[in-house]
Structure formats: structure tokens, C-alpha cells
Amino acid sequence: MSEDREPAAERVIESVRRFEGRICALRVDTVELEGGGTATREIVEHDPVVAMVPMEADGTVVLIRQFRLATGEVMLEIPAGIVEPGEDAEAAAQRELREETGLRAEKLTPLGEFFASPGFLTELMTVFLAEGLEEAPLDADEDEDIVVQRMTLEEAVRLAEGGEIRDAKSVAGVLLAARRLL
């Protein structure tokens, strides 16, 4: 290991799609390594995602609770969703915010973007601070059962730091919002 160089890029020599689903696909790539030899990389392809930290004028954060089958738990999260083909991130953020919380934001401020798990997942997340909230509900997705929960930003930070908010995008979003606002 050396600290004075950039890691070499891997060159894909074969790519095979193994699964194509509604929200993700799985491909298996064979890559050529810089020092010779090959390796296999399993890559989950996922469209970009937006996530919002909705802040009411009094400093209240609007979070959501929903059951997540992958964890087997009800998770406390910031609202989020997939950016549809042809849709820009801000339009997706407004749509998802309306579907999941019944609110629309007068102002969306980018807080950052990051890869959810870059070792195997292409999903890029863009997080916005959503302010100037007003009622503007859209019908929720029929496969979602979401409960809105409000709390102070300070309480959300405590829950993120204490491990009660365990969803990575929500931890990042709450902490990025706190850094900007507190």
C-alpha cells in the first residue's frame, strides 16, 4: 500500500446482465487488474435518488416512518425517491416530497450528493434542504404505507447520533442540514 499515488482504474473486459427488475438491475463484470489477472465485480445498477430534509418555519423537521422489508423494521427516514427518466433532481424532489408528506417546498437548497454504497451500487443520492413548506398533497404510491413524524432538528440529530435513525441517507441528510442551520 502506498499513499503517494492514485489507485488504478479497472478495465471491464466482460459484462453480463444477470437480472433486470423494476428499480434495479444486476450485472457481473470481469475486470482486468493493473498488476495482471482478473477479478469479478457484482454491480447493482440503480437510478439516481433525491432525498429531502423538510424544515418548517419553526425549525421542525418533517420525517417519515415506513416498514422496510430489507431490514424487517419500521425505519425513521427523510423523504426520498427515484429520479424518473427525463426528470431533473429538483422536480423529482418536489414530486416525492408531495407524495410522501403532502408538502411542497418554496425553496430547495442542495446539501450534497453521495453514492449510497459505491463498492457495488451505482445509486447516486442528491440531498436537498426543503424550506418554505406548504400543503400540496399528491397521491402516494399505492405500495407505500407512510406515516409523517415531526420533531425538532436537534432531536433528529440526537436520534441519528444515537442510532435510532439508521438509514444512511437520513443520517447524512439530518447531519448536513444541522451543520448548515445549527
Coordinates of N, CA and C in Angstrom, one line a residue:
M1 N 0.9 -1.2 0.0 CA 0.0 0.0 0.0 C 0.9 1.2 0.0
S2 N 0.5 2.2 -0.8 CA 1.2 3.4 -0.9 C 0.2 4.6 -0.8
E3 N 0.7 5.7 -0.2 CA -0.2 6.9 -0.1 C 0.1 7.9 -1.1
D4 N 1.1 7.7 -1.9 CA 1.6 8.8 -2.8 C 1.1 8.5 -4.3
R5 N 0.1 7.8 -4.5 CA -0.4 7.5 -5.9 C -1.9 7.4 -5.9
E6 N -2.5 7.5 -7.1 CA -3.9 7.2 -7.2 C -4.1 5.7 -7.6
P7 N -5.1 5.1 -7.1 CA -5.4 3.7 -7.5 C -5.6 3.6 -9.0
A8 N -5.3 2.5 -9.6 CA -5.5 2.3 -11.0 C -7.0 2.0 -11.2
A9 N -7.5 2.5 -12.4 CA -8.8 2.2 -12.8 C -8.8 0.8 -13.3
E10 N -9.9 0.1 -13.1 CA -10.1 -1.3 -13.6 C -10.8 -1.2 -14.9
R11 N -10.3 -2.0 -15.9 CA -10.9 -2.1 -17.2 C -11.8 -3.3 -17.3
V12 N -13.0 -3.0 -17.7 CA -14.0 -4.0 -17.8 C -13.7 -4.8 -19.1
I13 N -13.6 -6.1 -19.0 CA -13.4 -6.9 -20.2 C -14.6 -7.8 -20.6
E14 N -15.5 -7.9 -19.6 CA -16.8 -8.6 -19.9 C -17.8 -8.1 -19.0
S15 N -19.0 -8.0 -19.4 CA -20.1 -7.5 -18.6 C -21.4 -8.3 -19.0
V16 N -22.0 -9.0 -18.0 CA -23.1 -9.8 -18.2 C -24.2 -9.4 -17.3
R17 N -25.4 -9.0 -17.9 CA -26.6 -8.6 -17.1 C -27.2 -9.9 -16.6
R18 N -27.4 -10.0 -15.3 CA -28.0 -11.3 -14.7 C -29.4 -11.1 -14.3
F19 N -29.8 -9.8 -14.0 CA -31.2 -9.6 -13.5 C -31.6 -8.2 -13.9
E20 N -32.8 -8.0 -14.3 CA -33.4 -6.7 -14.7 C -34.7 -6.6 -14.0
G21 N -34.8 -5.7 -13.0 CA -36.0 -5.5 -12.2 C -36.6 -4.2 -12.4
R22 N -37.7 -3.9 -11.7 CA -38.4 -2.6 -11.8 C -37.5 -1.4 -11.3
I23 N -36.8 -1.6 -10.2 CA -36.0 -0.5 -9.7 C -34.5 -0.7 -9.8
C24 N -34.0 -1.9 -10.1 CA -32.6 -2.1 -10.2 C -32.3 -3.2 -11.1
A25 N -31.0 -3.3 -11.5 CA -30.5 -4.4 -12.3 C -29.2 -4.9 -11.7
L26 N -28.9 -6.1 -12.0 CA -27.6 -6.7 -11.5 C -26.8 -7.1 -12.7
R27 N -25.5 -6.6 -12.7 CA -24.6 -7.1 -13.8 C -23.4 -7.6 -13.1
V28 N -22.7 -8.6 -13.8 CA -21.5 -9.1 -13.3 C -20.4 -8.8 -14.3
D29 N -19.4 -8.0 -13.8 CA -18.3 -7.5 -14.7 C -17.1 -8.3 -14.3
T30 N -16.3 -8.7 -15.4 CA -15.0 -9.2 -15.2 C -14.0 -8.1 -15.5
V31 N -13.1 -7.7 -14.6 CA -12.2 -6.6 -14.8 C -10.8 -7.1 -14.9
E32 N -10.0 -6.3 -15.6 CA -8.6 -6.6 -15.7 C -7.9 -5.7 -14.6
L33 N -7.0 -6.3 -13.8 CA -6.3 -5.6 -12.8 C -5.0 -5.1 -13.3
E34 N -4.6 -4.0 -12.7 CA -3.3 -3.4 -13.2 C -2.1 -4.3 -13.1
G35 N -2.0 -5.1 -12.0 CA -0.9 -5.9 -11.8 C -1.0 -7.3 -12.6
G36 N -2.0 -7.4 -13.4 CA -2.2 -8.6 -14.1 C -3.3 -9.4 -13.4
G37 N -4.0 -10.3 -14.1 CA -5.0 -11.1 -13.6 C -6.4 -10.4 -13.7
T38 N -7.4 -11.1 -13.3 CA -8.8 -10.6 -13.4 C -9.5 -10.7 -12.1
A39 N -10.6 -10.0 -12.0 CA -11.4 -10.1 -10.8 C -12.9 -10.0 -11.3
T40 N -13.8 -10.4 -10.4 CA -15.2 -10.3 -10.7 C -15.8 -9.2 -9.8
R41 N -16.7 -8.4 -10.4 CA -17.4 -7.3 -9.7 C -18.9 -7.5 -9.9
E42 N -19.6 -7.6 -8.8 CA -21.1 -7.6 -8.9 C -21.6 -6.2 -8.7
I43 N -22.3 -5.6 -9.7 CA -22.7 -4.3 -9.7 C -24.3 -4.2 -9.7
V44 N -24.9 -3.5 -8.7 CA -26.3 -3.3 -8.8 C -26.5 -1.9 -9.4
E45 N -27.2 -1.8 -10.5 CA -27.5 -0.6 -11.2 C -28.8 0.0 -10.6
H46 N -28.8 1.2 -10.3 CA -29.9 1.9 -9.7 C -30.0 3.3 -10.2
D47 N -31.2 3.8 -10.5 CA -31.3 5.2 -11.0 C -30.9 6.1 -9.8
P48 N -30.6 7.4 -10.2 CA -30.3 8.4 -9.2 C -31.5 8.6 -8.2
V49 N -31.2 9.0 -7.0 CA -32.3 9.2 -6.0 C -32.1 10.7 -5.4
V50 N -33.3 11.2 -5.1 CA -33.3 12.5 -4.3 C -33.8 12.2 -2.9
A51 N -33.3 13.0 -2.0 CA -33.8 13.0 -0.6 C -33.9 14.4 -0.1
M52 N -34.9 14.6 0.8 CA -35.1 16.0 1.2 C -35.2 16.0 2.7
V53 N -34.7 17.1 3.3 CA -34.8 17.4 4.7 C -35.8 18.5 4.8
P54 N -37.1 18.2 5.0 CA -38.1 19.3 5.0 C -38.1 20.0 6.4
M55 N -37.9 21.3 6.3 CA -37.8 22.2 7.5 C -39.0 23.2 7.5
E56 N -39.8 23.1 8.5 CA -40.9 24.1 8.7 C -40.3 25.4 9.3
A57 N -41.0 26.4 9.2 CA -40.6 27.8 9.6 C -40.1 27.8 11.1
D58 N -40.8 27.0 11.9 CA -40.5 27.0 13.3 C -39.3 26.1 13.7
G59 N -38.6 25.5 12.7 CA -37.5 24.6 12.9 C -37.8 23.2 13.1
T60 N -39.1 22.8 12.8 CA -39.5 21.4 12.9 C -39.1 20.7 11.6
V61 N -38.5 19.5 11.8 CA -38.2 18.6 10.6 C -39.3 17.7 10.4
V62 N -39.7 17.4 9.1 CA -40.7 16.5 8.8 C -40.1 15.2 8.3
L63 N -40.2 14.2 9.1 CA -39.7 12.9 8.7 C -40.8 11.9 8.4
I64 N -40.4 10.7 7.9 CA -41.4 9.7 7.7 C -41.0 8.4 8.3
R65 N -42.0 7.6 8.6 CA -41.8 6.2 9.1 C -42.5 5.3 8.1
Q66 N -41.7 4.2 7.7 CA -42.3 3.2 6.9 C -41.5 1.9 7.1
F67 N -42.3 0.8 6.9 CA -41.7 -0.5 7.0 C -40.8 -0.8 5.8
R68 N -39.6 -1.3 6.1 CA -38.7 -1.7 5.0 C -38.4 -3.2 5.1
L69 N -38.9 -3.9 4.1 CA -38.8 -5.4 4.1 C -37.3 -5.8 4.2
A70 N -36.4 -5.1 3.5 CA -35.0 -5.5 3.6 C -34.4 -5.5 5.0
T71 N -34.9 -4.6 5.9 CA -34.4 -4.6 7.2 C -35.3 -5.3 8.2
G72 N -36.6 -5.5 7.8 CA -37.5 -6.1 8.7 C -38.0 -5.2 9.7
E73 N -37.8 -3.9 9.5 CA -38.1 -2.9 10.6 C -38.9 -1.7 10.0
V74 N -39.6 -1.0 10.9 CA -40.1 0.3 10.5 C -38.9 1.3 10.7
M75 N -38.6 2.0 9.7 CA -37.5 3.0 9.7 C -38.0 4.4 9.7
L76 N -37.2 5.2 10.5 CA -37.4 6.7 10.5 C -36.5 7.3 9.5
E77 N -37.0 8.0 8.5 CA -36.3 8.5 7.4 C -36.6 9.9 7.0
I78 N -35.8 10.5 6.2 CA -36.2 11.7 5.4 C -36.9 11.2 4.2
P79 N -37.8 12.0 3.6 CA -38.5 11.6 2.4 C -37.5 11.5 1.2
A80 N -37.7 10.5 0.3 CA -36.8 10.3 -0.8 C -37.5 9.5 -1.9
G81 N -36.8 9.5 -3.0 CA -37.4 8.7 -4.1 C -36.5 8.8 -5.4
I82 N -36.8 7.9 -6.3 CA -36.1 7.8 -7.6 C -36.4 9.0 -8.5
V83 N -35.3 9.5 -9.2 CA -35.5 10.5 -10.2 C -35.9 9.7 -11.5
E84 N -37.1 10.0 -12.0 CA -37.6 9.3 -13.1 C -36.8 9.7 -14.4
P85 N -36.8 8.9 -15.4 CA -36.1 9.2 -16.7 C -36.7 10.5 -17.2
G86 N -35.8 11.4 -17.6 CA -36.2 12.7 -18.2 C -36.5 13.8 -17.1
E87 N -36.5 13.4 -15.9 CA -36.9 14.3 -14.8 C -35.6 14.9 -14.1
D88 N -35.6 16.2 -13.8 CA -34.4 16.7 -13.1 C -34.6 16.5 -11.6
A89 N -33.5 16.6 -10.9 CA -33.5 16.3 -9.5 C -34.5 17.2 -8.7
E90 N -34.5 18.5 -9.0 CA -35.4 19.3 -8.2 C -36.9 19.0 -8.5
A91 N -37.3 18.6 -9.7 CA -38.6 18.2 -10.0 C -39.0 16.9 -9.2
A92 N -38.0 16.0 -9.2 CA -38.2 14.7 -8.5 C -38.3 15.0 -7.0
A93 N -37.5 15.9 -6.5 CA -37.6 16.2 -5.1 C -39.0 16.8 -4.7
Q94 N -39.5 17.7 -5.5 CA -40.8 18.2 -5.2 C -41.9 17.2 -5.3
R95 N -41.8 16.3 -6.3 CA -42.8 15.2 -6.5 C -42.8 14.3 -5.3
E96 N -41.6 13.8 -5.0 CA -41.5 12.9 -3.8 C -41.9 13.5 -2.5
L97 N -41.6 14.8 -2.3 CA -42.0 15.5 -1.1 C -43.5 15.5 -1.0
R98 N -44.2 15.8 -2.1 CA -45.6 15.9 -2.1 C -46.3 14.6 -1.9
E99 N -45.7 13.5 -2.5 CA -46.3 12.2 -2.4 C -46.1 11.6 -1.0
E100 N -45.0 11.9 -0.4 CA -44.7 11.3 0.9 C -45.1 12.1 2.1
T101 N -45.2 13.4 2.0 CA -45.5 14.2 3.2 C -46.7 15.1 2.9
G102 N -47.1 15.3 1.7 CA -48.2 16.2 1.4 C -47.8 17.6 1.3
L103 N -46.5 17.9 1.3 CA -46.0 19.3 1.3 C -45.2 19.6 0.0
R104 N -45.1 20.8 -0.3 CA -44.3 21.4 -1.4 C -43.4 22.4 -0.8
A105 N -42.2 22.5 -1.4 CA -41.2 23.4 -0.9 C -41.1 24.6 -1.8
E106 N -41.1 25.8 -1.2 CA -40.9 27.0 -1.9 C -39.4 27.1 -2.4
K107 N -38.5 26.5 -1.6 CA -37.1 26.6 -1.8 C -36.4 25.3 -1.6
L108 N -35.6 24.8 -2.5 CA -34.8 23.6 -2.4 C -33.3 24.0 -2.5
T109 N -32.6 23.7 -1.5 CA -31.2 24.0 -1.4 C -30.4 22.7 -1.4
P110 N -29.5 22.5 -2.4 CA -28.7 21.3 -2.4 C -27.8 21.3 -1.1
L111 N -27.8 20.1 -0.4 CA -26.9 20.0 0.7 C -25.7 19.1 0.4
G112 N -25.8 18.3 -0.6 CA -24.7 17.4 -1.1 C -25.2 16.3 -1.9
E113 N -24.3 15.5 -2.4 CA -24.6 14.3 -3.1 C -23.5 13.3 -2.8
F114 N -23.9 12.0 -2.8 CA -23.0 10.9 -2.5 C -23.5 9.6 -3.0
F115 N -22.6 8.7 -3.2 CA -23.0 7.3 -3.6 C -23.4 6.5 -2.3
A116 N -24.5 5.8 -2.4 CA -25.1 5.1 -1.2 C -24.1 4.0 -0.8
S117 N -23.5 3.2 -1.7 CA -22.6 2.2 -1.3 C -21.8 1.8 -2.5
P118 N -20.7 2.6 -2.8 CA -20.0 2.6 -4.1 C -19.2 1.3 -4.4
G119 N -19.1 0.4 -3.4 CA -18.5 -0.9 -3.6 C -19.2 -1.8 -4.6
F120 N -20.5 -1.6 -4.7 CA -21.3 -2.5 -5.5 C -22.6 -1.8 -6.1
L121 N -22.9 -0.6 -5.8 CA -24.1 0.1 -6.1 C -23.9 1.4 -6.9
T122 N -24.6 1.6 -8.0 CA -24.4 2.8 -8.8 C -25.3 4.0 -8.3
E123 N -26.1 3.8 -7.3 CA -27.1 4.8 -6.9 C -26.4 6.0 -6.3
L124 N -26.7 7.2 -7.0 CA -26.2 8.5 -6.6 C -27.3 9.2 -5.9
M125 N -27.1 9.7 -4.7 CA -28.1 10.4 -3.9 C -27.8 11.9 -3.9
T126 N -28.8 12.7 -4.2 CA -28.7 14.2 -4.0 C -29.7 14.6 -2.9
V127 N -29.1 15.3 -1.9 CA -29.9 15.7 -0.7 C -30.2 17.2 -0.8
F128 N -31.4 17.5 -0.5 CA -31.9 18.9 -0.5 C -32.4 19.3 0.8
L129 N -32.2 20.6 1.2 CA -32.9 21.2 2.3 C -34.2 21.8 1.7
A130 N -35.3 21.4 2.2 CA -36.6 21.9 1.6 C -37.2 22.9 2.6
E131 N -37.4 24.1 2.2 CA -37.9 25.2 3.1 C -39.1 25.9 2.4
G132 N -39.8 26.7 3.2 CA -41.0 27.3 2.7 C -42.1 26.3 2.4
L133 N -42.4 25.5 3.3 CA -43.3 24.4 3.1 C -44.7 24.8 3.1
E134 N -45.5 24.2 2.2 CA -46.9 24.5 2.1 C -47.7 23.2 1.7
E135 N -48.9 23.1 2.1 CA -49.7 21.9 1.8 C -49.9 21.8 0.3
A136 N -49.6 20.6 -0.2 CA -49.8 20.4 -1.7 C -49.7 18.9 -1.9
P137 N -50.6 18.1 -1.3 CA -50.5 16.7 -1.4 C -50.7 16.1 -2.8
L138 N -50.0 15.0 -3.1 CA -50.2 14.2 -4.3 C -50.5 12.8 -3.8
D139 N -51.2 12.0 -4.6 CA -51.4 10.6 -4.2 C -50.1 9.9 -4.0
A140 N -50.1 9.2 -2.8 CA -48.9 8.4 -2.5 C -48.8 7.2 -3.5
D141 N -47.6 6.6 -3.6 CA -47.5 5.4 -4.4 C -48.4 4.3 -3.7
E142 N -49.1 3.5 -4.4 CA -50.0 2.6 -3.8 C -49.3 1.4 -3.0
D143 N -48.0 1.3 -3.2 CA -47.3 0.2 -2.4 C -46.6 0.8 -1.2
E144 N -46.9 2.0 -0.9 CA -46.2 2.6 0.3 C -47.2 2.9 1.4
D145 N -46.8 2.6 2.6 CA -47.6 3.0 3.8 C -46.7 3.9 4.7
I146 N -46.9 5.2 4.6 CA -46.0 6.1 5.2 C -46.8 6.9 6.3
V147 N -46.1 7.1 7.4 CA -46.6 7.9 8.5 C -45.7 9.1 8.7
V148 N -46.2 10.3 8.7 CA -45.4 11.5 8.9 C -45.1 11.7 10.4
Q149 N -43.9 12.1 10.7 CA -43.5 12.4 12.1 C -42.7 13.7 12.1
R150 N -43.1 14.6 13.0 CA -42.4 15.9 13.1 C -41.6 15.9 14.4
M151 N -40.4 16.6 14.3 CA -39.6 16.8 15.6 C -38.7 17.9 15.3
T152 N -38.0 18.4 16.3 CA -37.0 19.4 16.1 C -35.8 18.9 15.4
L153 N -35.0 19.7 14.8 CA -33.8 19.3 14.1 C -32.8 18.8 15.2
E154 N -32.8 19.4 16.3 CA -31.9 18.9 17.4 C -32.3 17.5 17.8
E155 N -33.6 17.2 17.9 CA -34.0 15.8 18.3 C -33.6 14.8 17.1
A156 N -33.8 15.2 15.9 CA -33.4 14.4 14.8 C -31.9 14.1 14.8
V157 N -31.1 15.1 15.1 CA -29.6 14.9 15.3 C -29.3 13.9 16.4
R158 N -30.0 14.0 17.5 CA -29.8 13.1 18.6 C -30.2 11.6 18.2
L159 N -31.3 11.5 17.5 CA -31.7 10.2 17.0 C -30.7 9.6 16.0
A160 N -30.1 10.5 15.1 CA -29.1 10.0 14.2 C -27.9 9.6 14.9
E161 N -27.4 10.4 15.8 CA -26.2 10.1 16.5 C -26.3 8.9 17.5
G162 N -27.6 8.7 18.0 CA -27.8 7.6 18.9 C -28.2 6.3 18.2
G163 N -28.2 6.3 16.9 CA -28.5 5.1 16.2 C -30.0 4.7 16.1
E164 N -30.9 5.7 16.4 CA -32.3 5.4 16.2 C -32.8 5.7 14.8
I165 N -32.1 6.7 14.1 CA -32.2 6.9 12.7 C -31.0 6.1 12.1
R166 N -31.3 5.0 11.4 CA -30.3 4.1 10.9 C -30.1 4.1 9.4
D167 N -31.0 4.8 8.7 CA -30.9 4.8 7.3 C -29.8 5.8 6.9
A168 N -28.9 5.4 6.0 CA -27.7 6.2 5.7 C -28.1 7.6 5.1
K169 N -29.0 7.6 4.2 CA -29.3 8.9 3.5 C -29.9 9.8 4.6
S170 N -30.7 9.3 5.5 CA -31.3 10.1 6.5 C -30.3 10.6 7.6
V171 N -29.4 9.8 8.0 CA -28.3 10.2 8.9 C -27.6 11.4 8.2
A172 N -27.1 11.1 6.9 CA -26.4 12.1 6.2 C -27.2 13.4 6.0
G173 N -28.4 13.3 5.6 CA -29.3 14.5 5.4 C -29.5 15.3 6.7
V174 N -29.8 14.6 7.8 CA -30.1 15.3 9.0 C -28.8 16.0 9.5
L175 N -27.6 15.3 9.4 CA -26.4 16.0 9.8 C -25.9 17.1 8.9
L176 N -26.1 16.9 7.6 CA -25.8 18.0 6.7 C -26.7 19.3 7.0
A177 N -28.0 19.0 7.2 CA -28.9 20.1 7.5 C -28.5 20.8 8.8
A178 N -28.2 20.0 9.8 CA -27.8 20.6 11.1 C -26.6 21.4 11.0
R179 N -25.6 20.9 10.2 CA -24.4 21.7 10.0 C -24.7 23.1 9.4
R180 N -25.6 23.1 8.5 CA -26.0 24.3 7.8 C -26.8 25.3 8.7
L181 N -27.7 24.7 9.5 CA -28.7 25.5 10.2 C -28.4 25.7 11.7
L182 N -27.7 24.8 12.3 CA -27.5 25.0 13.8 C -26.2 25.7 14.1

